[in-house]
Amino acid sequence: MPPKFPALTLVLLHTLGACSRSSDGALTDLPIGAPQSALQIGVVGTAAASSPRAAPPSLFVAPAPTTDAEPDTQERRDDGDIEWFDVPAETIALPHFTEVRAAPGHAAALLGVLAPGVRVAVHPTIPADDCTHGWRAIEPRGYICGAIEPTAAEPTRELLPRVPTGALVPGVHGKLRSEGTLIFADAAAVRSRIGRPPTAALTVRRLGTVSIDGAEYWRTRHGLVAAAQIRKLDSSGFRGLHVDDGLETPLAWARFRGDDGTIALRMRPAEHAPVHARMRARDHARVVETEPTGRWVRLDRGGWARRDEVRIASVTTPPSGVADDERWLDIDVDEQVLVAYVGARPVYATLVSTGRRTHDTPTGIFRIERKVAERTMSSRTDDDEPYAVDRVPWTAYFIGSYALHTAYWHGSFGERKSHGCVNLSPRDARRLYGWTAPGVLPGYTEIHGSAAQPGAVIRIRSAEDPSPAWQGYAAAMRDDDGHG
């Protein structure tokens, strides 16, 4: 085992994607498009979790140069399965996708996957029969086996996916029009009009553009497509809200209603009462009173709204076994809302879009199985509505092919819209991708959750299933602990 680094020369920084974490666990904004280095996003001195399973995402790096505190005043935690290394002998670049294992062996737990071109600090080679190149311990944890290239550059500090400054998502996207669209292999095929129609509803990322005989074409992973046959997509800027009061007063958002997308706030809780004001879709207010029949709610901005014209986030109790300082997510399918908690305390609330009636989102209590920086998604082979969506960022799978992920192609948050996944706005997806366990580290295209590196709890419930069962490896962990 490599020698341990002197403890007083390291501090613990939490990597949280597009947000930093305050000392009480709350989500704190960073500007969209802000640099995504670990040092810029980390927060020094956050209190340690009370149990290994509740451990927040963490990254061991050198001290941030801006800290004023003396090293011996910094809080830090030495997890039993995270090694503290001496100064690395060298930095290397990885030419290919590279798996990171928890121990030097292919049978060890998979911690994640590093992207091609990523630079990491490594330690001397450990010869092994199952690795031609020998295993290398890497910073901050894990082991790799594969081809490497020495480099004089610094280790990668950037989190994936890369987002241009000021942008909501990586890249430019568009949806192919359903009528008359052809996909061409190259410019010669365009000129000879030898193309093929799409076999599914395609949402594509623009890889570049070319001009052929005066017309613009998008380069996509499928081939060349006339720009005139693509509806360019503008991502929704919607985002949720910090709930500093712990949702003592329920939070309500207006649904999209009528031609102008607004709901009426009436002077009295009656259908034909005079209109006091109107509230735009996805504007928010607090619920201060509920009419005895439950059909109307009075909002703090004045006036009564029909209960079915608002989505409401209110506090709920955590599942049994969630630690007091553990971060977890609660999703109410009926309300189409997500609330992020630290233990029993809600800290953030937002709207989501779960599965349509024919593509229900499963209820249950899960743990995040893996996070993927970007993933191309497509329908199942037997789906009656085949589709393919290129490069979906900030995807967190919780069981099978079901995931939380951004939806850059619609803004209908608060309404059922998906094929079973939980759709989030780009700002919310980026924020929660980094805030939840397993922790996001620079250069990783995938981070895996397991019993050794547990992902955050996600509870998905409905009126039909208000107390769902534990599912997946989250259930297996409880069985192993004897909780039944």
CSV table of C-alpha atoms in Angstrom, one decimal:
chain,number,residue,atom,x,y,z
A,1,MET,CA,0.0,0.0,0.0
A,2,PRO,CA,1.4,3.5,-0.8
A,3,PRO,CA,2.5,5.5,2.2
A,4,LYS,CA,-0.2,7.8,3.7
A,5,PHE,CA,0.0,11.5,3.2
A,6,PRO,CA,0.4,13.6,6.4
A,7,ALA,CA,-3.1,14.3,7.5
A,8,LEU,CA,-2.6,18.0,8.3
A,9,THR,CA,-1.7,18.9,4.8
A,10,LEU,CA,-5.0,17.8,3.2
A,11,VAL,CA,-8.5,19.2,3.5
A,12,LEU,CA,-11.8,17.7,2.5
A,13,LEU,CA,-13.6,19.4,-0.4
A,14,HIS,CA,-17.1,18.4,-1.6
A,15,THR,CA,-17.7,18.3,-5.4
A,16,LEU,CA,-21.2,19.3,-6.1
A,17,GLY,CA,-21.6,19.9,-9.9
A,18,ALA,CA,-23.3,23.2,-10.5
A,19,CYS,CA,-23.7,24.1,-6.9
A,20,SER,CA,-21.7,24.3,-3.7
A,21,ARG,CA,-22.8,23.1,-0.3
A,22,SER,CA,-23.2,25.4,2.7
A,23,SER,CA,-22.3,24.1,6.1
A,24,ASP,CA,-25.9,23.0,6.8
A,25,GLY,CA,-26.2,20.9,3.6
A,26,ALA,CA,-28.3,23.3,1.6
A,27,LEU,CA,-28.0,23.7,-2.1
A,28,THR,CA,-26.3,26.9,-3.1
A,29,ASP,CA,-26.3,28.3,-6.7
A,30,LEU,CA,-23.3,28.8,-8.9
A,31,PRO,CA,-23.8,30.7,-12.1
A,32,ILE,CA,-24.9,28.5,-15.1
A,33,GLY,CA,-21.8,28.0,-17.2
A,34,ALA,CA,-19.4,28.7,-14.3
A,35,PRO,CA,-16.1,26.9,-14.4
A,36,GLN,CA,-16.5,23.4,-13.1
A,37,SER,CA,-13.2,22.7,-11.3
A,38,ALA,CA,-13.2,20.8,-8.1
A,39,LEU,CA,-11.5,23.5,-6.2
A,40,GLN,CA,-14.0,26.2,-7.3
A,41,ILE,CA,-16.9,24.0,-6.3
A,42,GLY,CA,-15.6,22.5,-3.1
A,43,VAL,CA,-16.4,23.7,0.4
A,44,VAL,CA,-13.9,23.3,3.2
A,45,GLY,CA,-14.9,22.0,6.6
A,46,THR,CA,-18.3,20.4,6.1
A,47,ALA,CA,-19.2,18.2,9.0
A,48,ALA,CA,-18.7,14.5,8.5
A,49,ALA,CA,-21.7,12.1,8.1
A,50,SER,CA,-22.7,10.1,11.1
A,51,SER,CA,-22.6,6.8,9.2
A,52,PRO,CA,-20.7,5.5,6.1
A,53,ARG,CA,-24.0,5.1,4.2
A,54,ALA,CA,-24.8,8.8,4.8
A,55,ALA,CA,-21.4,10.0,3.7
A,56,PRO,CA,-21.7,13.0,1.4
A,57,PRO,CA,-19.9,13.1,-2.0
A,58,SER,CA,-16.3,13.9,-1.3
A,59,LEU,CA,-13.0,14.5,-3.0
A,60,PHE,CA,-9.5,14.7,-1.5
A,61,VAL,CA,-7.4,17.3,-3.1
A,62,ALA,CA,-4.7,19.8,-2.1
A,63,PRO,CA,-5.8,22.8,0.0
A,64,ALA,CA,-7.6,25.6,-1.9
A,65,PRO,CA,-5.1,28.6,-2.0
A,66,THR,CA,-7.8,31.0,-0.9
A,67,THR,CA,-8.5,29.4,2.5
A,68,ASP,CA,-7.5,31.5,5.5
A,69,ALA,CA,-7.9,28.8,8.1
A,70,GLU,CA,-4.9,27.0,9.6
A,71,PRO,CA,-4.6,23.4,8.4
A,72,ASP,CA,-5.1,22.0,11.9
A,73,THR,CA,-8.4,23.9,12.3
A,74,GLN,CA,-9.9,22.2,9.2
A,75,GLU,CA,-12.5,19.4,9.7
A,76,ARG,CA,-11.6,16.3,7.8
A,77,ARG,CA,-12.6,12.7,7.6
A,78,ASP,CA,-10.5,9.6,6.8
A,79,ASP,CA,-13.0,7.1,5.4
A,80,GLY,CA,-11.8,3.5,6.0
A,81,ASP,CA,-11.9,2.7,2.3
A,82,ILE,CA,-10.2,5.8,1.0
A,83,GLU,CA,-6.4,5.9,1.0
A,84,TRP,CA,-4.4,9.0,1.7
A,85,PHE,CA,-1.5,9.0,-0.7
A,86,ASP,CA,2.0,10.5,-0.7
A,87,VAL,CA,2.9,13.0,-3.4
A,88,PRO,CA,2.3,11.2,-6.7
A,89,ALA,CA,5.2,10.1,-8.7
A,90,GLU,CA,3.7,11.2,-12.0
A,91,THR,CA,0.7,12.5,-13.9
A,92,ILE,CA,-0.6,10.4,-16.8
A,93,ALA,CA,-3.2,10.9,-19.6
A,94,LEU,CA,-5.7,8.1,-20.5
A,95,PRO,CA,-6.2,7.5,-24.3
A,96,HIS,CA,-9.3,5.5,-23.8
A,97,PHE,CA,-12.4,5.1,-21.5
A,98,THR,CA,-10.8,3.6,-18.4
A,99,GLU,CA,-12.6,1.7,-15.6
A,100,VAL,CA,-11.7,2.5,-12.0
A,101,ARG,CA,-11.9,-0.4,-9.5
A,102,ALA,CA,-12.0,-0.3,-5.8
A,103,ALA,CA,-9.0,-2.6,-5.5
A,104,PRO,CA,-6.3,-3.8,-8.0
A,105,GLY,CA,-8.3,-6.6,-9.7
A,106,HIS,CA,-11.0,-6.8,-12.4
A,107,ALA,CA,-13.3,-8.6,-9.9
A,108,ALA,CA,-13.2,-5.6,-7.5
A,109,ALA,CA,-16.2,-3.2,-7.3
A,110,LEU,CA,-16.5,-0.8,-10.2
A,111,LEU,CA,-16.3,2.8,-8.9
A,112,GLY,CA,-16.7,4.5,-12.2
A,113,VAL,CA,-15.3,5.2,-15.7
A,114,LEU,CA,-12.8,8.0,-16.7
A,115,ALA,CA,-13.2,9.7,-20.1
A,116,PRO,CA,-10.5,9.6,-22.8
A,117,GLY,CA,-8.0,12.4,-22.5
A,118,VAL,CA,-8.4,12.7,-18.7
A,119,ARG,CA,-5.2,13.3,-16.7
A,120,VAL,CA,-4.8,11.6,-13.3
A,121,ALA,CA,-2.1,11.4,-10.7
A,122,VAL,CA,-0.9,7.9,-10.3
A,123,HIS,CA,1.4,5.8,-8.1
A,124,PRO,CA,3.9,3.1,-8.9
A,125,THR,CA,2.8,0.1,-10.9
A,126,ILE,CA,1.5,-3.0,-9.1
A,127,PRO,CA,2.3,-6.1,-11.2
A,128,ALA,CA,-0.6,-8.5,-11.6
A,129,ASP,CA,-1.5,-11.5,-13.8
A,130,ASP,CA,-4.8,-10.0,-14.8
A,131,CYS,CA,-3.4,-6.7,-16.1
A,132,THR,CA,-0.7,-6.5,-18.8
A,133,HIS,CA,0.2,-2.9,-17.9
A,134,GLY,CA,0.0,-3.4,-14.2
A,135,TRP,CA,-2.5,-1.8,-11.8
A,136,ARG,CA,-2.0,1.8,-10.8
A,137,ALA,CA,-3.5,3.5,-7.7
A,138,ILE,CA,-4.9,6.9,-8.7
A,139,GLU,CA,-5.9,10.0,-6.8
A,140,PRO,CA,-8.1,10.4,-4.9
A,141,ARG,CA,-9.1,6.7,-4.8
A,142,GLY,CA,-9.3,3.6,-6.9
A,143,TYR,CA,-7.1,1.6,-9.3
A,144,ILE,CA,-6.8,1.5,-13.1
A,145,CYS,CA,-5.5,-1.1,-15.6
A,146,GLY,CA,-4.9,0.1,-19.1
A,147,ALA,CA,-2.7,2.0,-21.5
A,148,ILE,CA,-1.4,5.3,-20.2
A,149,GLU,CA,0.6,8.3,-21.6
A,150,PRO,CA,2.9,10.3,-19.3
A,151,THR,CA,2.2,14.0,-19.4
A,152,ALA,CA,3.6,17.2,-17.9
A,153,ALA,CA,0.2,18.7,-17.6
A,154,GLU,CA,-1.7,19.0,-14.4
A,155,PRO,CA,-4.4,16.5,-13.4
A,156,THR,CA,-7.8,17.2,-14.8
A,157,ARG,CA,-9.9,19.4,-12.5
A,158,GLU,CA,-13.0,19.7,-14.8
A,159,LEU,CA,-16.3,18.0,-14.1
A,160,LEU,CA,-18.1,16.3,-16.9
A,161,PRO,CA,-20.1,17.1,-19.0
A,162,ARG,CA,-18.5,20.3,-20.2
A,163,VAL,CA,-20.9,23.2,-20.4
A,164,PRO,CA,-20.1,26.3,-22.4
A,165,THR,CA,-20.1,29.6,-20.4
A,166,GLY,CA,-23.6,30.9,-20.3
A,167,ALA,CA,-25.2,27.8,-21.6
A,168,LEU,CA,-27.8,25.6,-19.9
A,169,VAL,CA,-26.7,22.3,-21.5
A,170,PRO,CA,-23.7,21.0,-23.5
A,171,GLY,CA,-24.1,21.5,-27.2
A,172,VAL,CA,-26.9,22.6,-29.6
A,173,HIS,CA,-29.9,20.2,-30.1
A,174,GLY,CA,-32.8,19.9,-32.5
A,175,LYS,CA,-35.7,17.6,-33.3
A,176,LEU,CA,-36.1,16.2,-36.8
A,177,ARG,CA,-39.3,17.1,-38.5
A,178,SER,CA,-41.6,14.1,-39.1
A,179,GLU,CA,-42.4,14.8,-42.8
A,180,GLY,CA,-40.0,14.6,-45.7
A,181,THR,CA,-36.8,14.5,-43.7
A,182,LEU,CA,-33.9,12.5,-45.1
A,183,ILE,CA,-30.5,11.6,-43.5
A,184,PHE,CA,-27.5,11.5,-45.8
A,185,ALA,CA,-24.2,9.7,-45.5
A,186,ASP,CA,-22.1,12.6,-47.0
A,187,ALA,CA,-22.2,15.5,-49.4
A,188,ALA,CA,-22.3,13.2,-52.5
A,189,ALA,CA,-25.4,11.5,-51.1
A,190,VAL,CA,-27.0,15.0,-50.6
A,191,ARG,CA,-26.3,16.0,-54.2
A,192,SER,CA,-27.7,12.7,-55.6
A,193,ARG,CA,-30.6,12.8,-53.1
A,194,ILE,CA,-29.8,9.3,-51.8
A,195,GLY,CA,-30.9,9.4,-48.2
A,196,ARG,CA,-32.9,7.5,-45.7
A,197,PRO,CA,-35.9,8.6,-43.6
A,198,PRO,CA,-35.5,8.3,-39.8
A,199,THR,CA,-37.0,5.1,-38.4
A,200,ALA,CA,-37.7,6.8,-35.0
A,201,ALA,CA,-38.4,10.2,-33.6
A,202,LEU,CA,-34.9,11.7,-33.5
A,203,THR,CA,-33.6,14.4,-31.2
A,204,VAL,CA,-30.0,15.1,-32.2
A,205,ARG,CA,-27.0,17.1,-31.1
A,206,ARG,CA,-25.3,19.3,-33.7
A,207,LEU,CA,-21.7,18.2,-34.2
A,208,GLY,CA,-21.0,20.9,-36.8
A,209,THR,CA,-22.5,22.4,-39.9
A,210,VAL,CA,-21.6,22.2,-43.6
A,211,SER,CA,-22.9,24.2,-46.6
A,212,ILE,CA,-23.8,22.1,-49.6
A,213,ASP,CA,-24.9,24.0,-52.8
A,214,GLY,CA,-26.0,26.9,-50.7
A,215,ALA,CA,-28.0,25.0,-48.1
A,216,GLU,CA,-27.0,24.4,-44.5
A,217,TYR,CA,-26.8,20.8,-43.1
A,218,TRP,CA,-26.2,19.6,-39.5
A,219,ARG,CA,-23.6,17.0,-38.9
A,220,THR,CA,-25.1,14.5,-36.5
A,221,ARG,CA,-24.1,11.0,-35.3
A,222,HIS,CA,-26.8,9.7,-37.7
A,223,GLY,CA,-25.5,11.6,-40.7
A,224,LEU,CA,-26.1,14.9,-42.5
A,225,VAL,CA,-29.6,16.5,-42.1
A,226,ALA,CA,-30.8,19.7,-43.7
A,227,ALA,CA,-31.0,22.4,-41.1
A,228,ALA,CA,-34.4,23.4,-42.6
A,229,GLN,CA,-35.7,19.9,-41.5
A,230,ILE,CA,-34.7,20.4,-37.9
A,231,ARG,CA,-36.5,22.3,-35.2
A,232,LYS,CA,-33.9,23.8,-33.0
A,233,LEU,CA,-34.5,23.3,-29.3
A,234,ASP,CA,-34.2,26.0,-26.6
A,235,SER,CA,-33.9,24.5,-23.1
A,236,SER,CA,-36.1,25.6,-20.3
A,237,GLY,CA,-34.6,28.0,-17.8
A,238,PHE,CA,-36.9,26.8,-15.0
A,239,ARG,CA,-35.4,25.9,-11.7
A,240,GLY,CA,-36.7,24.9,-8.3
A,241,LEU,CA,-36.5,26.8,-5.0
A,242,HIS,CA,-34.5,26.7,-1.8
A,243,VAL,CA,-36.9,26.1,1.1
A,244,ASP,CA,-35.2,27.8,4.0
A,245,ASP,CA,-38.3,27.5,6.2
A,246,GLY,CA,-38.4,23.7,5.8
A,247,LEU,CA,-41.7,23.8,3.9
A,248,GLU,CA,-43.6,24.8,7.1
A,249,THR,CA,-45.9,26.6,4.6
A,250,PRO,CA,-46.5,24.4,1.5
A,251,LEU,CA,-45.1,25.6,-1.8
A,252,ALA,CA,-47.4,25.8,-4.9
A,253,TRP,CA,-46.7,26.3,-8.6
A,254,ALA,CA,-49.3,27.2,-11.2
A,255,ARG,CA,-50.0,24.6,-13.9
A,256,PHE,CA,-50.2,25.6,-17.6
A,257,ARG,CA,-53.9,26.3,-18.3
A,258,GLY,CA,-55.8,28.0,-21.0
A,259,ASP,CA,-54.5,29.7,-24.2
A,260,ASP,CA,-52.4,32.1,-22.2
A,261,GLY,CA,-51.0,29.5,-19.8
A,262,THR,CA,-52.3,31.2,-16.6
A,263,ILE,CA,-54.6,30.2,-13.8
A,264,ALA,CA,-57.2,32.4,-12.1
A,265,LEU,CA,-56.9,33.5,-8.5
A,266,ARG,CA,-60.5,34.2,-7.4
A,267,MET,CA,-61.9,36.4,-4.6
A,268,ARG,CA,-63.7,33.5,-3.1
A,269,PRO,CA,-63.4,29.7,-3.3
A,270,ALA,CA,-66.0,29.4,-6.0
A,271,GLU,CA,-65.9,28.8,-9.7
A,272,HIS,CA,-67.7,32.0,-10.7
A,273,ALA,CA,-66.3,34.3,-8.1
A,274,PRO,CA,-64.6,37.5,-9.4
A,275,VAL,CA,-61.0,37.1,-10.5
A,276,HIS,CA,-58.5,38.8,-8.2
A,277,ALA,CA,-55.4,38.1,-10.3
A,278,ARG,CA,-53.9,35.6,-12.7
A,279,MET,CA,-50.8,33.5,-12.1
A,280,ARG,CA,-48.5,32.4,-14.9
A,281,ALA,CA,-47.6,28.7,-15.4
A,282,ARG,CA,-44.8,27.6,-13.0
A,283,ASP,CA,-44.9,30.8,-11.0
A,284,HIS,CA,-44.9,30.0,-7.3
A,285,ALA,CA,-46.6,31.0,-4.1
A,286,ARG,CA,-47.3,29.7,-0.6
A,287,VAL,CA,-50.4,27.9,0.5
A,288,VAL,CA,-51.9,29.7,3.5
A,289,GLU,CA,-55.3,28.0,3.7
A,290,THR,CA,-57.2,25.1,2.2
A,291,GLU,CA,-61.0,25.2,1.7
A,292,PRO,CA,-62.8,22.5,3.8
A,293,THR,CA,-63.7,20.4,0.7
A,294,GLY,CA,-60.1,20.4,-0.5
A,295,ARG,CA,-61.1,21.8,-3.9
A,296,TRP,CA,-59.6,25.3,-3.4
A,297,VAL,CA,-56.4,26.7,-1.8
A,298,ARG,CA,-55.7,30.3,-0.8
A,299,LEU,CA,-52.3,31.6,-1.8
A,300,ASP,CA,-50.1,34.2,-0.1
A,301,ARG,CA,-50.2,36.4,-3.2
A,302,GLY,CA,-53.9,36.8,-2.7
A,303,GLY,CA,-56.8,34.9,-4.1
A,304,TRP,CA,-58.1,31.3,-4.3
A,305,ALA,CA,-56.8,28.8,-6.8
A,306,ARG,CA,-58.5,25.6,-7.8
A,307,ARG,CA,-56.6,22.7,-6.2
A,308,ASP,CA,-56.2,20.9,-9.5
A,309,GLU,CA,-54.6,23.9,-11.1
A,310,VAL,CA,-51.6,24.0,-8.8
A,311,ARG,CA,-48.8,21.5,-7.9
A,312,ILE,CA,-48.0,21.5,-4.2
A,313,ALA,CA,-44.8,20.5,-2.3
A,314,SER,CA,-45.3,19.8,1.4
A,315,VAL,CA,-43.1,18.2,4.0
A,316,THR,CA,-43.1,14.4,4.5
A,317,THR,CA,-41.3,12.0,6.8
A,318,PRO,CA,-38.1,10.2,5.5
A,319,PRO,CA,-38.0,6.4,5.0
A,320,SER,CA,-37.0,4.4,8.0
A,321,GLY,CA,-33.2,4.0,8.0
A,322,VAL,CA,-32.3,7.4,6.5
A,323,ALA,CA,-29.7,9.0,8.7
A,324,ASP,CA,-30.2,12.5,10.3
A,325,ASP,CA,-27.7,14.1,8.0
A,326,GLU,CA,-28.2,12.0,4.9
A,327,ARG,CA,-29.1,13.6,1.6
A,328,TRP,CA,-32.1,12.0,-0.2
A,329,LEU,CA,-34.8,12.8,-2.7
A,330,ASP,CA,-38.6,12.4,-2.4
A,331,ILE,CA,-40.7,12.4,-5.6
A,332,ASP,CA,-44.5,12.6,-5.5
A,333,VAL,CA,-45.9,11.3,-8.7
A,334,ASP,CA,-49.4,12.7,-8.2
A,335,GLU,CA,-48.1,16.2,-7.5
A,336,GLN,CA,-45.1,16.0,-10.0
A,337,VAL,CA,-42.8,17.5,-7.4
A,338,LEU,CA,-39.4,16.6,-6.1
A,339,VAL,CA,-38.1,17.6,-2.7
A,340,ALA,CA,-34.5,17.3,-1.6
A,341,TYR,CA,-33.9,16.5,2.0
A,342,VAL,CA,-31.1,16.4,4.5
A,343,GLY,CA,-32.5,13.9,7.0
A,344,ALA,CA,-35.9,15.1,7.9
A,345,ARG,CA,-35.3,18.7,6.8
A,346,PRO,CA,-36.4,19.7,3.2
A,347,VAL,CA,-33.8,22.1,1.6
A,348,TYR,CA,-34.9,22.3,-2.1
A,349,ALA,CA,-38.2,21.7,-4.0
A,350,THR,CA,-38.9,21.7,-7.8
A,351,LEU,CA,-41.2,20.4,-10.5
A,352,VAL,CA,-40.5,17.2,-12.5
A,353,SER,CA,-42.1,15.3,-15.3
A,354,THR,CA,-42.6,11.6,-14.7
A,355,GLY,CA,-44.0,8.9,-17.0
A,356,ARG,CA,-47.2,9.3,-19.0
A,357,ARG,CA,-50.0,6.9,-18.1
A,358,THR,CA,-48.9,4.4,-20.7
A,359,HIS,CA,-45.3,4.7,-19.4
A,360,ASP,CA,-45.6,4.8,-15.7
A,361,THR,CA,-42.6,5.7,-13.5
A,362,PRO,CA,-42.1,2.9,-11.0
A,363,THR,CA,-42.8,3.6,-7.3
A,364,GLY,CA,-40.4,2.4,-4.7
A,365,ILE,CA,-37.4,3.4,-2.5
A,366,PHE,CA,-34.2,3.1,-4.5
A,367,ARG,CA,-30.6,4.2,-4.3
A,368,ILE,CA,-28.8,5.7,-7.3
A,369,GLU,CA,-27.1,2.9,-9.1
A,370,ARG,CA,-24.9,5.0,-11.4
A,371,LYS,CA,-24.5,8.5,-12.7
A,372,VAL,CA,-23.6,9.1,-16.3
A,373,ALA,CA,-22.4,12.5,-17.5
A,374,GLU,CA,-24.1,12.1,-20.9
A,375,ARG,CA,-26.1,9.2,-22.3
A,376,THR,CA,-27.8,8.7,-25.6
A,377,MET,CA,-31.3,7.3,-24.9
A,378,SER,CA,-33.6,5.3,-27.1
A,379,SER,CA,-36.9,3.4,-26.9
A,380,ARG,CA,-37.2,-0.3,-26.3
A,381,THR,CA,-37.5,-2.5,-29.4
A,382,ASP,CA,-41.2,-3.2,-28.8
A,383,ASP,CA,-42.1,0.5,-28.1
A,384,ASP,CA,-45.0,1.7,-30.2
A,385,GLU,CA,-43.5,5.2,-30.2
A,386,PRO,CA,-39.8,4.6,-31.2
A,387,TYR,CA,-37.5,7.4,-30.3
A,388,ALA,CA,-33.8,8.3,-29.9
A,389,VAL,CA,-32.4,11.2,-28.0
A,390,ASP,CA,-28.7,12.2,-28.3
A,391,ARG,CA,-26.4,12.9,-25.4
A,392,VAL,CA,-28.7,13.5,-22.4
A,393,PRO,CA,-26.7,15.1,-19.6
A,394,TRP,CA,-26.7,14.6,-15.9
A,395,THR,CA,-28.4,11.1,-15.8
A,396,ALA,CA,-28.7,9.2,-12.5
A,397,TYR,CA,-30.1,5.7,-12.9
A,398,PHE,CA,-32.0,4.3,-9.9
A,399,ILE,CA,-33.2,0.9,-11.2
A,400,GLY,CA,-32.8,-0.7,-14.6
A,401,SER,CA,-33.2,1.9,-17.4
A,402,TYR,CA,-35.1,4.3,-15.2
A,403,ALA,CA,-33.3,7.5,-14.3
A,404,LEU,CA,-33.4,11.1,-13.2
A,405,HIS,CA,-32.1,13.2,-16.1
A,406,THR,CA,-32.4,16.6,-17.7
A,407,ALA,CA,-34.9,17.2,-20.4
A,408,TYR,CA,-33.5,19.8,-22.8
A,409,TRP,CA,-36.4,19.2,-25.3
A,410,HIS,CA,-39.4,20.4,-23.3
A,411,GLY,CA,-40.4,22.8,-20.5
A,412,SER,CA,-43.6,21.1,-19.3
A,413,PHE,CA,-42.3,20.4,-15.8
A,414,GLY,CA,-45.1,19.7,-13.4
A,415,GLU,CA,-46.9,17.6,-16.0
A,416,ARG,CA,-46.5,13.9,-16.9
A,417,LYS,CA,-44.4,13.8,-20.1
A,418,SER,CA,-41.7,11.1,-20.1
A,419,HIS,CA,-41.4,7.5,-21.1
A,420,GLY,CA,-40.9,6.5,-17.5
A,421,CYS,CA,-37.9,8.4,-16.4
A,422,VAL,CA,-38.0,11.5,-14.1
A,423,ASN,CA,-37.4,14.6,-16.2
A,424,LEU,CA,-35.7,17.6,-14.6
A,425,SER,CA,-34.9,21.0,-16.0
A,426,PRO,CA,-31.3,21.5,-17.0
A,427,ARG,CA,-30.6,23.7,-14.0
A,428,ASP,CA,-32.2,21.2,-11.6
A,429,ALA,CA,-30.6,18.1,-13.1
A,430,ARG,CA,-27.1,19.6,-13.0
A,431,ARG,CA,-27.7,20.7,-9.4
A,432,LEU,CA,-29.0,17.4,-8.1
A,433,TYR,CA,-26.5,15.3,-10.1
A,434,GLY,CA,-23.7,16.9,-8.1
A,435,TRP,CA,-25.5,17.2,-4.8
A,436,THR,CA,-26.4,13.5,-4.4
A,437,ALA,CA,-24.2,10.5,-3.7
A,438,PRO,CA,-22.1,8.9,-5.1
A,439,GLY,CA,-19.9,11.9,-5.4
A,440,VAL,CA,-19.0,13.5,-8.8
A,441,LEU,CA,-15.3,13.6,-9.4
A,442,PRO,CA,-13.3,15.4,-12.2
A,443,GLY,CA,-12.9,13.5,-15.5
A,444,TYR,CA,-15.4,10.8,-14.7
A,445,THR,CA,-18.0,10.0,-17.4
A,446,GLU,CA,-19.6,7.5,-15.0
A,447,ILE,CA,-19.8,7.1,-11.2
A,448,HIS,CA,-21.2,3.9,-9.8
A,449,GLY,CA,-23.1,3.3,-6.6
A,450,SER,CA,-22.8,0.1,-4.7
A,451,ALA,CA,-23.0,-1.2,-1.1
A,452,ALA,CA,-19.4,0.0,-0.7
A,453,GLN,CA,-20.1,3.4,-2.3
A,454,PRO,CA,-23.9,3.9,-1.7
A,455,GLY,CA,-25.9,6.2,-3.9
A,456,ALA,CA,-28.5,8.6,-2.6
A,457,VAL,CA,-31.9,7.3,-1.6
A,458,ILE,CA,-34.7,8.2,-4.0
A,459,ARG,CA,-38.3,7.6,-2.8
A,460,ILE,CA,-41.0,7.7,-5.5
A,461,ARG,CA,-44.5,7.5,-4.2
A,462,SER,CA,-48.1,8.0,-5.2
A,463,ALA,CA,-51.5,8.0,-3.7
A,464,GLU,CA,-51.9,4.4,-4.8
A,465,ASP,CA,-48.5,3.5,-3.3
A,466,PRO,CA,-47.9,5.9,-0.4
A,467,SER,CA,-45.4,3.7,1.4
A,468,PRO,CA,-43.4,2.0,-1.3
A,469,ALA,CA,-41.0,-0.9,-0.7
A,470,TRP,CA,-37.2,-0.8,-0.9
A,471,GLN,CA,-36.0,-1.9,-4.3
A,472,GLY,CA,-32.7,-2.9,-6.0
A,473,TYR,CA,-29.4,-2.9,-4.2
A,474,ALA,CA,-31.0,-0.6,-1.6
A,475,ALA,CA,-33.2,-3.4,-0.5
A,476,ALA,CA,-30.3,-5.9,-0.5
A,477,MET,CA,-28.3,-3.5,1.7
A,478,ARG,CA,-31.2,-3.4,4.2
A,479,ASP,CA,-31.4,-7.2,4.2
A,480,ASP,CA,-27.7,-7.4,4.8
A,481,ASP,CA,-28.0,-5.1,7.8
A,482,GLY,CA,-30.8,-7.2,9.2
A,483,HIS,CA,-33.5,-4.6,8.8
A,484,GLY,CA,-35.8,-6.8,6.7
